[in-house]
Amino acid sequence: MTADSIDSEARSGWEAVAEEAGTLRARVRELPVATASRPADLRAEVERRFPLEAPMPLPDLVHEAAALLREHAVHVIHPRYFGLFNPSVREAAPLGDALAALYNPQLAVWSHSAAAAELERHVLRRLGAALGREGDVATFTTGGAEANLTAVLAALARGAPGWEQGGVRALAARPAVYVSAEAHHSFVKIVRIIGLGTDALREVQVDGALRMDPVALERRIAEDRAAGWAPLLVVGTLGTTGAGVIDPLPALAEVAARAGAWFHVDAAYGGAAALVARLSAVLDGIRAADSVTWDAHKGLSVPMGAGMIFCSDAEALRRAFAVTTTYMPSAAADEPYAATIQWSRRAIGLKVLFALAETGLAGAGALFERQVRMGDALRERLLARGFRLLNATPLPVVCFTHRELDAGRVSSTDVVGQVVGRGRAWISEVVLNGRQRALRACITSFHTAEADLDVLLEELERALLHPSP
Ligand SMILES: Cc1ncc(COP(=O)(O)O)c(C=O)c1O
């Protein structure tokens, strides 16, 4: 192959991607939101389409993979995917992501990736400022789970002297981690990963509005201290996974400070509120946190994974992650690898930069605000049609029930099964505070319009009136 033929082959591959990108939005709207794929059939189809025996032309690769992606998925980019926090994406972010893949900068070391490192730091500085957290050390992570793990490791580095050398076995008192009963379950994995075990995880009770109860937190901390535990970290959530609820962050910050514990805010989803002026009140207390998780791949409509951790204690991060090697520049010199779990790291921030630069920060906020308005419109419609709301949040997460459900004439599992099965919308069910079963619809797409809400209502009512036999 000549250099020219390689160039032309590459170009035809990119043209196939461009064709895909140019038609995707309209096409997805016409697709069922979810398909019910049969694993064995799909596996056989994958084998057939990708035999890996002879070279495949790039356009064919694109067409074959795109066909599978279209036919076998829950389309989280569909305007009637009322789902978990998986967003629709605009075209800018995938362009940035493609550039990151093409140039493949190595983010472990600043001098290897000077431009990529500084482009990322620029984004993190601007988003940090939007949170009101100028001056934080910040880094991109694969997602919210890694960002939360980073926070717990930094808390151990600061709050558990001797941990770096001796590990958790060397600690005089066993550290305890406080989350609300509605917090994200990444913390269950985290306490396992770091060797504390799930016994160290305290699920503090929530109040009637599903917010962590600061009085219950303080009481639990006192009981634990008396029993020989050492309170390590308190986690407040800004936008819980189930109900989008915002914990009382200022009060939790005070309790954490009195206990000498690290205060972490998991704003994986709700961080996007920082770009919406009328939601600024939900950030109250976030400045008091030692660290904050925020996922661009949730409220900022960036493709997965694009987590971020903001931390005010640079020394704690350094103690947790800096190592000395002969083959890397000194960790003392503000090197990226010295403030993160990862080593070789993709330039995750490029896609975030592209997303934010295409619209401007205000434009990105407007996309999220549009979802917030659709959330309000959905609540209005549900109330007007006799549904009952079960959560209160300014974020577009709506948990609800209906008298047919309350009376047991139909189950929420059946309603979800029918709605998802017919393919016109995707919703889920959730159990709030361990006891209240609810239907859950979250606006995750800036394409969702009022007409899409009407389709959802139609589907809900149809399912309620005609329970499956
Ligand atoms: C509040 C919250 N925190 C953390 C996470 C974990 O984020 P990720 O899936 O990006 O690891 C999620 C995921 O939905 C979440 O809702």
Tab-separated table of C-alpha atoms and ligand atoms in Angstrom:
chain	number	residue	atom	x	y	z
A	1	MET	CA	0.000	0.000	0.000
A	2	THR	CA	1.256	3.470	-0.789
A	3	ALA	CA	0.965	6.395	1.597
A	4	ASP	CA	-1.716	7.795	-0.731
A	5	SER	CA	-3.828	4.654	-0.626
A	6	ILE	CA	-3.568	4.566	3.194
A	7	ASP	CA	-4.762	8.177	3.278
A	8	SER	CA	-7.649	7.473	0.960
A	9	GLU	CA	-8.659	4.340	2.914
A	10	ALA	CA	-8.621	6.373	6.142
A	11	ARG	CA	-10.664	9.122	4.526
A	12	SER	CA	-13.317	6.695	3.311
A	13	GLY	CA	-13.580	5.331	6.862
A	14	TRP	CA	-14.082	8.803	8.279
A	15	GLU	CA	-16.595	9.594	5.540
A	16	ALA	CA	-18.607	6.580	6.630
A	17	VAL	CA	-18.536	7.885	10.224
A	18	ALA	CA	-19.541	11.357	8.992
A	19	GLU	CA	-22.474	9.826	7.115
A	20	GLU	CA	-23.489	7.995	10.283
A	21	ALA	CA	-23.209	11.174	12.368
A	22	GLY	CA	-25.174	13.207	9.863
A	23	THR	CA	-28.173	10.885	9.869
A	24	LEU	CA	-28.081	9.536	13.419
A	25	ARG	CA	-30.273	12.064	15.177
A	26	ALA	CA	-33.226	11.691	12.805
A	27	ARG	CA	-32.757	7.933	12.589
A	28	VAL	CA	-32.697	7.347	16.331
A	29	ARG	CA	-36.032	9.106	16.782
A	30	GLU	CA	-37.587	6.492	14.496
A	31	LEU	CA	-36.025	3.524	16.295
A	32	PRO	CA	-37.609	1.642	19.194
A	33	VAL	CA	-36.046	3.085	22.347
A	34	ALA	CA	-35.095	-0.406	23.483
A	35	THR	CA	-34.674	-3.764	21.835
A	36	ALA	CA	-34.936	-7.158	23.488
A	37	SER	CA	-31.851	-8.911	22.127
A	38	ARG	CA	-31.308	-12.636	22.523
A	39	PRO	CA	-27.718	-13.226	23.634
A	40	ALA	CA	-27.087	-16.376	21.568
A	41	ASP	CA	-28.491	-14.863	18.350
A	42	LEU	CA	-26.590	-11.642	18.867
A	43	ARG	CA	-23.338	-13.488	19.555
A	44	ALA	CA	-23.754	-15.422	16.312
A	45	GLU	CA	-24.452	-12.211	14.427
A	46	VAL	CA	-21.326	-10.572	15.848
A	47	GLU	CA	-19.270	-13.589	14.709
A	48	ARG	CA	-20.815	-13.427	11.270
A	49	ARG	CA	-20.279	-9.710	10.794
A	50	PHE	CA	-16.747	-9.699	12.210
A	51	PRO	CA	-15.070	-13.008	11.301
A	52	LEU	CA	-11.600	-11.442	11.914
A	53	GLU	CA	-10.216	-13.765	9.249
A	54	ALA	CA	-9.531	-11.365	6.398
A	55	PRO	CA	-8.903	-7.628	6.415
A	56	MET	CA	-12.092	-5.538	6.322
A	57	PRO	CA	-12.381	-2.174	4.536
A	58	LEU	CA	-12.913	0.684	6.994
A	59	PRO	CA	-16.321	1.776	5.653
A	60	ASP	CA	-17.575	-1.798	6.040
A	61	LEU	CA	-16.357	-1.828	9.629
A	62	VAL	CA	-18.290	1.331	10.336
A	63	HIS	CA	-21.468	0.082	8.645
A	64	GLU	CA	-21.420	-3.338	10.272
A	65	ALA	CA	-20.780	-2.012	13.781
A	66	ALA	CA	-23.302	0.806	13.399
A	67	ALA	CA	-25.975	-1.666	12.252
A	68	LEU	CA	-25.429	-3.722	15.410
A	69	LEU	CA	-25.382	-0.658	17.649
A	70	ARG	CA	-28.668	0.486	16.130
A	71	GLU	CA	-30.415	-2.845	16.378
A	72	HIS	CA	-29.343	-4.079	19.793
A	73	ALA	CA	-29.445	-1.461	22.515
A	74	VAL	CA	-31.384	0.711	24.832
A	75	HIS	CA	-30.921	3.957	22.935
A	76	VAL	CA	-29.951	6.331	25.683
A	77	ILE	CA	-29.659	9.124	23.106
A	78	HIS	CA	-33.332	8.711	22.184
A	79	PRO	CA	-35.490	11.696	23.192
A	80	ARG	CA	-37.930	9.296	24.871
A	81	TYR	CA	-35.275	7.528	26.934
A	82	PHE	CA	-36.456	8.701	30.360
A	83	GLY	CA	-33.734	6.762	32.017
A	84	LEU	CA	-30.761	6.640	34.293
A	85	PHE	CA	-28.322	9.529	33.991
A	86	ASN	CA	-27.102	8.613	30.491
A	87	PRO	CA	-27.250	11.659	28.247
A	88	SER	CA	-27.847	12.491	24.620
A	89	VAL	CA	-24.732	13.894	22.997
A	90	ARG	CA	-24.137	16.614	20.474
A	91	GLU	CA	-21.635	16.096	17.688
A	92	ALA	CA	-18.882	18.305	19.135
A	93	ALA	CA	-17.853	15.943	21.937
A	94	PRO	CA	-17.346	12.876	19.715
A	95	LEU	CA	-15.180	15.054	17.454
A	96	GLY	CA	-12.958	15.944	20.414
A	97	ASP	CA	-12.917	12.295	21.469
A	98	ALA	CA	-11.843	11.248	17.983
A	99	LEU	CA	-8.961	13.718	18.087
A	100	ALA	CA	-7.894	12.346	21.466
A	101	ALA	CA	-7.861	8.846	19.977
A	102	LEU	CA	-5.995	9.958	16.863
A	103	TYR	CA	-3.209	11.861	18.600
A	104	ASN	CA	-3.276	9.502	21.589
A	105	PRO	CA	-1.606	11.886	24.042
A	106	GLN	CA	-0.260	10.163	27.150
A	107	LEU	CA	-1.708	12.062	30.103
A	108	ALA	CA	0.457	10.484	32.789
A	109	VAL	CA	3.219	13.001	32.276
A	110	TRP	CA	2.839	16.696	31.495
A	111	SER	CA	5.795	16.909	29.103
A	112	HIS	CA	4.397	13.995	27.030
A	113	SER	CA	1.047	15.667	26.571
A	114	ALA	CA	1.566	19.351	27.275
A	115	ALA	CA	-1.287	20.572	25.065
A	116	ALA	CA	-3.773	17.905	26.150
A	117	ALA	CA	-2.845	18.386	29.814
A	118	GLU	CA	-3.355	22.134	29.645
A	119	LEU	CA	-6.574	21.844	27.609
A	120	GLU	CA	-7.905	19.569	30.362
A	121	ARG	CA	-6.742	21.875	33.138
A	122	HIS	CA	-8.431	24.808	31.411
A	123	VAL	CA	-11.759	22.935	31.405
A	124	LEU	CA	-11.341	21.853	35.019
A	125	ARG	CA	-10.481	25.390	36.135
A	126	ARG	CA	-13.597	26.789	34.443
A	127	LEU	CA	-15.899	24.092	35.791
A	128	GLY	CA	-14.272	24.370	39.217
A	129	ALA	CA	-14.964	28.108	39.150
A	130	ALA	CA	-18.590	27.390	38.190
A	131	LEU	CA	-18.827	25.282	41.356
A	132	GLY	CA	-17.295	28.162	43.303
A	133	ARG	CA	-14.173	26.074	43.945
A	134	GLU	CA	-11.343	28.080	42.439
A	135	GLY	CA	-7.926	26.774	43.375
A	136	ASP	CA	-8.859	23.089	43.668
A	137	VAL	CA	-6.637	20.381	42.268
A	138	ALA	CA	-8.818	18.599	39.742
A	139	THR	CA	-8.483	15.683	37.396
A	140	PHE	CA	-10.587	13.728	34.939
A	141	THR	CA	-11.580	10.187	35.849
A	142	THR	CA	-13.281	7.360	34.002
A	143	GLY	CA	-16.468	8.199	35.840
A	144	GLY	CA	-18.140	8.993	39.117
A	145	ALA	CA	-17.177	5.707	40.725
A	146	GLU	CA	-13.475	6.391	40.189
A	147	ALA	CA	-13.901	9.981	41.368
A	148	ASN	CA	-15.618	8.785	44.553
A	149	LEU	CA	-12.857	6.214	45.111
A	150	THR	CA	-10.275	8.963	44.648
A	151	ALA	CA	-11.985	10.991	47.373
A	152	VAL	CA	-11.988	8.099	49.841
A	153	LEU	CA	-8.299	7.400	49.197
A	154	ALA	CA	-7.437	11.079	49.724
A	155	ALA	CA	-9.469	11.037	52.949
A	156	LEU	CA	-7.481	8.016	54.166
A	157	ALA	CA	-4.193	9.702	53.248
A	158	ARG	CA	-5.112	12.703	55.381
A	159	GLY	CA	-7.245	11.217	58.109
A	160	ALA	CA	-5.574	7.883	58.812
A	161	PRO	CA	-1.899	8.436	59.609
A	162	GLY	CA	0.147	5.363	58.790
A	163	TRP	CA	-2.279	4.090	56.161
A	164	GLU	CA	0.081	4.688	53.233
A	165	GLN	CA	2.651	2.277	54.663
A	166	GLY	CA	0.645	-0.094	56.813
A	167	GLY	CA	-2.707	-0.132	55.039
A	168	VAL	CA	-5.976	-0.314	56.931
A	169	ARG	CA	-4.643	-3.133	59.157
A	170	ALA	CA	-2.183	-0.723	60.711
A	171	LEU	CA	-4.813	1.764	61.883
A	172	ALA	CA	-5.539	2.072	65.581
A	173	ALA	CA	-9.270	2.627	64.990
A	174	ARG	CA	-11.336	1.277	62.146
A	175	PRO	CA	-12.428	4.082	59.761
A	176	ALA	CA	-16.140	4.516	59.040
A	177	VAL	CA	-17.673	6.022	55.888
A	178	TYR	CA	-21.049	7.781	56.128
A	179	VAL	CA	-23.441	7.921	53.181
A	180	SER	CA	-27.191	8.293	53.072
A	181	ALA	CA	-29.472	5.346	52.471
A	182	GLU	CA	-30.106	6.904	49.032
A	183	ALA	CA	-26.425	7.402	48.080
A	184	HIS	CA	-24.846	5.751	45.071
A	185	HIS	CA	-23.761	2.131	45.464
A	186	SER	CA	-20.278	2.845	44.139
A	187	PHE	CA	-19.462	3.342	47.835
A	188	VAL	CA	-20.264	-0.304	48.527
A	189	LYS	CA	-17.643	-1.306	45.965
A	190	ILE	CA	-15.241	1.312	47.260
A	191	VAL	CA	-15.178	0.073	50.856
A	192	ARG	CA	-14.559	-3.413	49.500
A	193	ILE	CA	-11.800	-2.242	47.139
A	194	ILE	CA	-9.927	-0.334	49.804
A	195	GLY	CA	-10.118	-3.144	52.326
A	196	LEU	CA	-12.422	-1.480	54.852
A	197	GLY	CA	-15.239	-3.869	54.059
A	198	THR	CA	-18.925	-3.133	53.978
A	199	ASP	CA	-19.123	-3.176	57.792
A	200	ALA	CA	-17.411	0.228	57.614
A	201	LEU	CA	-20.178	1.736	55.480
A	202	ARG	CA	-22.889	3.567	57.407
A	203	GLU	CA	-26.150	4.112	55.551
A	204	VAL	CA	-27.523	7.042	57.509
A	205	GLN	CA	-31.298	7.353	57.518
A	206	VAL	CA	-33.022	9.915	55.321
A	207	ASP	CA	-35.846	12.279	56.238
A	208	GLY	CA	-39.322	12.308	54.663
A	209	ALA	CA	-37.881	14.135	51.657
A	210	LEU	CA	-35.219	11.424	51.121
A	211	ARG	CA	-32.408	13.751	52.282
A	212	MET	CA	-29.691	12.546	54.648
A	213	ASP	CA	-30.707	13.473	58.185
A	214	PRO	CA	-27.842	15.487	59.798
A	215	VAL	CA	-29.126	14.734	63.304
A	216	ALA	CA	-29.100	11.006	62.595
A	217	LEU	CA	-25.621	11.409	61.113
A	218	GLU	CA	-24.286	13.137	64.202
A	219	ARG	CA	-25.885	10.546	66.466
A	220	ARG	CA	-24.391	7.680	64.451
A	221	ILE	CA	-20.945	9.263	64.515
A	222	ALA	CA	-21.133	9.624	68.308
A	223	GLU	CA	-22.218	5.983	68.705
A	224	ASP	CA	-19.419	4.833	66.430
A	225	ARG	CA	-16.813	6.838	68.297
A	226	ALA	CA	-17.969	5.320	71.567
A	227	ALA	CA	-17.601	1.889	69.979
A	228	GLY	CA	-14.035	2.620	68.851
A	229	TRP	CA	-14.601	3.547	65.226
A	230	ALA	CA	-12.911	6.573	63.600
A	231	PRO	CA	-15.228	8.679	61.408
A	232	LEU	CA	-13.296	9.049	58.144
A	233	LEU	CA	-15.590	10.564	55.576
A	234	VAL	CA	-19.100	11.954	55.181
A	235	VAL	CA	-20.653	11.883	51.713
A	236	GLY	CA	-23.437	14.276	50.753
A	237	THR	CA	-25.148	13.681	47.429
A	238	LEU	CA	-26.189	16.459	45.085
A	239	GLY	CA	-28.680	14.612	42.915
A	240	THR	CA	-29.278	11.084	44.209
A	241	THR	CA	-29.445	8.301	41.668
A	242	GLY	CA	-32.935	7.169	42.549
A	243	ALA	CA	-34.764	10.414	43.153
A	244	GLY	CA	-32.419	13.288	42.216
A	245	VAL	CA	-32.624	14.576	45.771
A	246	ILE	CA	-30.133	17.054	47.210
A	247	ASP	CA	-28.790	16.355	50.678
A	248	PRO	CA	-28.585	19.302	53.136
A	249	LEU	CA	-24.951	19.980	52.287
A	250	PRO	CA	-24.278	22.934	54.663
A	251	ALA	CA	-25.556	20.968	57.665
A	252	LEU	CA	-23.637	17.840	56.652
A	253	ALA	CA	-20.480	19.934	56.201
A	254	GLU	CA	-20.842	21.188	59.767
A	255	VAL	CA	-21.328	17.714	61.201
A	256	ALA	CA	-18.321	16.424	59.234
A	257	ALA	CA	-16.193	19.341	60.465
A	258	ARG	CA	-17.196	18.710	64.108
A	259	ALA	CA	-16.265	15.054	63.658
A	260	GLY	CA	-12.940	15.891	61.997
A	261	ALA	CA	-14.060	13.853	58.980
A	262	TRP	CA	-13.454	14.517	55.293
A	263	PHE	CA	-16.550	15.940	53.585
A	264	HIS	CA	-17.176	14.729	50.043
A	265	VAL	CA	-20.014	15.847	47.774
A	266	ASP	CA	-21.108	13.377	45.121
A	267	ALA	CA	-22.455	15.768	42.481
A	268	ALA	CA	-21.952	13.223	39.695
A	269	TYR	CA	-25.329	14.182	38.253
A	270	GLY	CA	-26.309	17.411	39.977
A	271	GLY	CA	-23.035	19.225	39.253
A	272	ALA	CA	-24.583	20.446	36.014
A	273	ALA	CA	-26.724	22.789	38.132
A	274	ALA	CA	-23.568	24.912	38.482
A	275	LEU	CA	-24.144	26.152	34.933
A	276	VAL	CA	-27.770	27.144	35.500
A	277	ALA	CA	-28.189	30.469	37.312
A	278	ARG	CA	-31.644	29.705	38.719
A	279	LEU	CA	-30.348	26.488	40.302
A	280	SER	CA	-27.450	28.164	42.099
A	281	ALA	CA	-29.038	27.563	45.528
A	282	VAL	CA	-28.567	23.807	45.203
A	283	LEU	CA	-24.809	24.356	45.382
A	284	ASP	CA	-25.032	25.734	48.937
A	285	GLY	CA	-22.437	23.987	51.034
A	286	ILE	CA	-20.387	22.674	48.134
A	287	ARG	CA	-17.535	25.062	48.871
A	288	ALA	CA	-17.141	23.548	52.313
A	289	ALA	CA	-16.435	20.133	50.823
A	290	ASP	CA	-12.940	18.682	50.751
A	291	SER	CA	-13.769	17.068	47.430
A	292	VAL	CA	-16.491	16.964	44.799
A	293	THR	CA	-17.372	14.399	42.139
A	294	TRP	CA	-18.962	15.671	38.926
A	295	ASP	CA	-19.613	13.619	35.788
A	296	ALA	CA	-19.640	15.455	32.481
A	297	HIS	CA	-21.198	12.295	31.025
A	298	LYS	CA	-24.373	12.901	32.994
A	299	GLY	CA	-25.786	16.447	33.092
A	300	LEU	CA	-23.325	17.922	30.590
A	301	SER	CA	-24.331	15.654	27.706
A	302	VAL	CA	-20.806	14.368	27.043
A	303	PRO	CA	-20.282	10.736	26.009
A	304	MET	CA	-19.124	8.278	28.660
A	305	GLY	CA	-16.808	8.243	30.515
A	306	ALA	CA	-15.931	11.703	31.670
A	307	GLY	CA	-15.836	11.944	35.443
A	308	MET	CA	-14.123	14.697	37.382
A	309	ILE	CA	-12.839	15.051	40.912
A	310	PHE	CA	-12.217	18.458	42.467
A	311	CYS	CA	-10.210	18.485	45.672
A	312	SER	CA	-9.072	21.287	47.953
A	313	ASP	CA	-6.353	19.190	49.607
A	314	ALA	CA	-3.540	18.801	47.090
A	315	GLU	CA	-1.277	17.278	49.732
A	316	ALA	CA	-3.759	14.493	50.504
A	317	LEU	CA	-3.971	13.588	46.810
A	318	ARG	CA	-0.198	13.630	46.540
A	319	ARG	CA	0.161	11.384	49.586
A	320	ALA	CA	-2.393	8.963	48.142
A	321	PHE	CA	-1.032	8.785	44.604
A	322	ALA	CA	2.531	10.078	44.217
A	323	VAL	CA	5.191	7.418	43.715
A	324	THR	CA	8.861	7.605	42.836
A	325	THR	CA	10.190	5.753	39.829
A	326	THR	CA	13.292	6.076	37.715
A	327	TYR	CA	11.310	6.053	34.464
A	328	MET	CA	8.916	8.934	35.256
A	329	PRO	CA	9.595	12.581	36.014
A	330	SER	CA	9.505	13.439	39.707
A	331	ALA	CA	6.052	13.240	41.248
A	332	ALA	CA	6.931	16.327	43.254
A	333	ALA	CA	6.596	18.409	40.099
A	334	ASP	CA	2.807	18.584	39.705
A	335	GLU	CA	2.755	15.642	37.299
A	336	PRO	CA	-0.704	14.391	36.306
A	337	TYR	CA	0.021	10.778	37.337
A	338	ALA	CA	0.732	11.949	40.900
A	339	ALA	CA	-2.848	13.088	41.539
A	340	THR	CA	-4.883	10.212	40.120
A	341	ILE	CA	-5.479	6.478	40.357
A	342	GLN	CA	-4.735	6.097	36.650
A	343	TRP	CA	-1.310	5.959	35.067
A	344	SER	CA	-1.487	5.960	31.268
A	345	ARG	CA	-4.551	8.058	30.757
A	346	ARG	CA	-6.660	9.018	27.779
A	347	ALA	CA	-7.289	12.712	27.153
A	348	ILE	CA	-10.828	12.458	28.530
A	349	GLY	CA	-11.095	16.221	28.833
A	350	LEU	CA	-10.903	16.895	25.103
A	351	LYS	CA	-14.463	15.767	24.481
A	352	VAL	CA	-15.625	17.839	27.448
A	353	LEU	CA	-13.776	20.867	26.090
A	354	PHE	CA	-15.391	20.424	22.673
A	355	ALA	CA	-18.863	20.081	24.191
A	356	LEU	CA	-18.429	23.229	26.274
A	357	ALA	CA	-16.637	25.233	23.606
A	358	GLU	CA	-19.245	24.511	20.937
A	359	THR	CA	-22.046	26.047	22.956
A	360	GLY	CA	-20.119	28.143	25.474
A	361	LEU	CA	-20.629	27.483	29.189
A	362	ALA	CA	-23.918	29.368	29.163
A	363	GLY	CA	-25.090	27.298	26.206
A	364	ALA	CA	-24.217	24.083	28.035
A	365	GLY	CA	-26.199	25.380	31.013
A	366	ALA	CA	-29.126	26.161	28.701
A	367	LEU	CA	-29.151	22.547	27.448
A	368	PHE	CA	-29.431	21.291	31.019
A	369	GLU	CA	-31.995	23.939	31.901
A	370	ARG	CA	-34.117	22.744	29.004
A	371	GLN	CA	-34.141	19.304	30.616
A	372	VAL	CA	-35.056	20.898	33.951
A	373	ARG	CA	-38.039	22.616	32.278
A	374	MET	CA	-39.146	19.349	30.686
A	375	GLY	CA	-38.950	17.769	34.139
A	376	ASP	CA	-41.314	20.469	35.439
A	377	ALA	CA	-43.622	19.938	32.461
A	378	LEU	CA	-43.679	16.201	33.122
A	379	ARG	CA	-44.614	16.778	36.779
A	380	GLU	CA	-47.474	19.067	35.724
A	381	ARG	CA	-48.801	16.515	33.260
A	382	LEU	CA	-48.581	13.673	35.774
A	383	LEU	CA	-50.438	15.662	38.442
A	384	ALA	CA	-53.110	16.723	35.950
A	385	ARG	CA	-53.727	13.055	35.087
A	386	GLY	CA	-54.057	11.811	38.665
A	387	PHE	CA	-50.540	10.547	39.335
A	388	ARG	CA	-48.894	11.259	42.680
A	389	LEU	CA	-45.336	12.582	42.932
A	390	LEU	CA	-43.014	10.881	45.402
A	391	ASN	CA	-39.924	13.073	45.294
A	392	ALA	CA	-39.114	16.766	45.464
A	393	THR	CA	-36.104	18.115	43.581
A	394	PRO	CA	-35.416	20.974	41.189
A	395	LEU	CA	-33.564	18.459	38.984
A	396	PRO	CA	-35.474	16.658	36.220
A	397	VAL	CA	-35.881	13.340	38.038
A	398	VAL	CA	-39.516	12.437	38.591
A	399	CYS	CA	-40.633	9.568	40.828
A	400	PHE	CA	-44.333	8.875	40.892
A	401	THR	CA	-47.125	6.441	41.507
A	402	HIS	CA	-50.829	6.094	40.710
A	403	ARG	CA	-53.868	4.884	42.610
A	404	GLU	CA	-54.050	1.798	40.353
A	405	LEU	CA	-50.556	0.935	41.551
A	406	ASP	CA	-51.267	1.841	45.179
A	407	ALA	CA	-54.373	-0.355	45.116
A	408	GLY	CA	-52.358	-3.261	43.729
A	409	ARG	CA	-54.497	-3.551	40.591
A	410	VAL	CA	-51.345	-3.364	38.489
A	411	SER	CA	-47.671	-3.563	39.433
A	412	SER	CA	-44.986	-1.023	38.608
A	413	THR	CA	-42.919	-3.865	37.153
A	414	ASP	CA	-45.740	-4.600	34.724
A	415	VAL	CA	-46.102	-0.918	33.804
A	416	VAL	CA	-42.369	-0.612	33.138
A	417	GLY	CA	-42.362	-3.899	31.211
A	418	GLN	CA	-45.238	-2.782	29.001
A	419	VAL	CA	-43.877	0.715	28.355
A	420	VAL	CA	-40.360	-0.491	27.583
A	421	GLY	CA	-41.630	-3.504	25.647
A	422	ARG	CA	-43.655	-1.385	23.236
A	423	GLY	CA	-40.501	0.588	22.434
A	424	ARG	CA	-41.983	4.092	22.369
A	425	ALA	CA	-40.407	5.174	25.674
A	426	TRP	CA	-38.043	3.883	28.345
A	427	ILE	CA	-38.634	4.322	32.065
A	428	SER	CA	-37.589	2.414	35.143
A	429	GLU	CA	-38.815	1.621	38.615
A	430	VAL	CA	-37.035	2.385	41.827
A	431	VAL	CA	-37.529	1.641	45.506
A	432	LEU	CA	-37.212	4.827	47.557
A	433	ASN	CA	-35.845	4.670	51.094
A	434	GLY	CA	-35.950	0.887	50.924
A	435	ARG	CA	-39.748	0.723	51.004
A	436	GLN	CA	-41.654	2.905	48.509
A	437	ARG	CA	-41.803	1.424	45.028
A	438	ALA	CA	-42.029	4.149	42.383
A	439	LEU	CA	-41.988	4.700	38.669
A	440	ARG	CA	-39.027	6.863	37.683
A	441	ALA	CA	-38.656	9.089	34.634
A	442	CYS	CA	-35.634	11.318	34.224
A	443	ILE	CA	-35.145	13.804	31.409
A	444	THR	CA	-31.665	13.041	30.128
A	445	SER	CA	-31.912	14.427	26.611
A	446	PHE	CA	-31.923	18.031	25.483
A	447	HIS	CA	-33.949	16.758	22.484
A	448	THR	CA	-36.889	15.716	24.655
A	449	ALA	CA	-39.890	17.852	23.745
A	450	GLU	CA	-43.400	18.243	25.163
A	451	ALA	CA	-44.744	15.885	22.484
A	452	ASP	CA	-42.394	13.196	23.851
A	453	LEU	CA	-43.877	13.689	27.315
A	454	ASP	CA	-47.336	13.186	25.822
A	455	VAL	CA	-46.227	9.878	24.327
A	456	LEU	CA	-44.937	8.791	27.739
A	457	LEU	CA	-48.234	9.729	29.401
A	458	GLU	CA	-50.162	7.833	26.732
A	459	GLU	CA	-48.034	4.751	27.303
A	460	LEU	CA	-48.325	4.967	31.082
A	461	GLU	CA	-52.107	5.247	30.986
A	462	ARG	CA	-52.399	2.408	28.520
A	463	ALA	CA	-50.311	0.168	30.770
A	464	LEU	CA	-52.266	1.166	33.896
A	465	LEU	CA	-55.629	0.497	32.270
A	466	HIS	CA	-54.634	-2.813	30.737
A	467	PRO	CA	-52.530	-4.829	33.172
A	468	SER	CA	-50.826	-7.841	31.670
A	469	PRO	CA	-52.779	-11.028	32.335
B	1	LIG	C1	-24.887	9.994	42.306
B	1	LIG	C2	-23.971	9.090	41.520
B	1	LIG	N1	-22.698	8.962	41.909
B	1	LIG	C3	-21.830	8.168	41.262
B	1	LIG	C4	-22.236	7.456	40.166
B	1	LIG	C5	-21.259	6.560	39.465
B	1	LIG	O1	-20.862	7.179	38.281
B	1	LIG	P1	-20.239	6.358	37.075
B	1	LIG	O2	-21.308	5.446	36.592
B	1	LIG	O3	-19.853	7.425	36.113
B	1	LIG	O4	-19.049	5.626	37.598
B	1	LIG	C6	-23.560	7.550	39.715
B	1	LIG	C7	-24.027	6.800	38.545
B	1	LIG	O5	-25.142	6.890	38.123
B	1	LIG	C8	-24.449	8.393	40.428
B	1	LIG	O6	-25.732	8.507	40.065
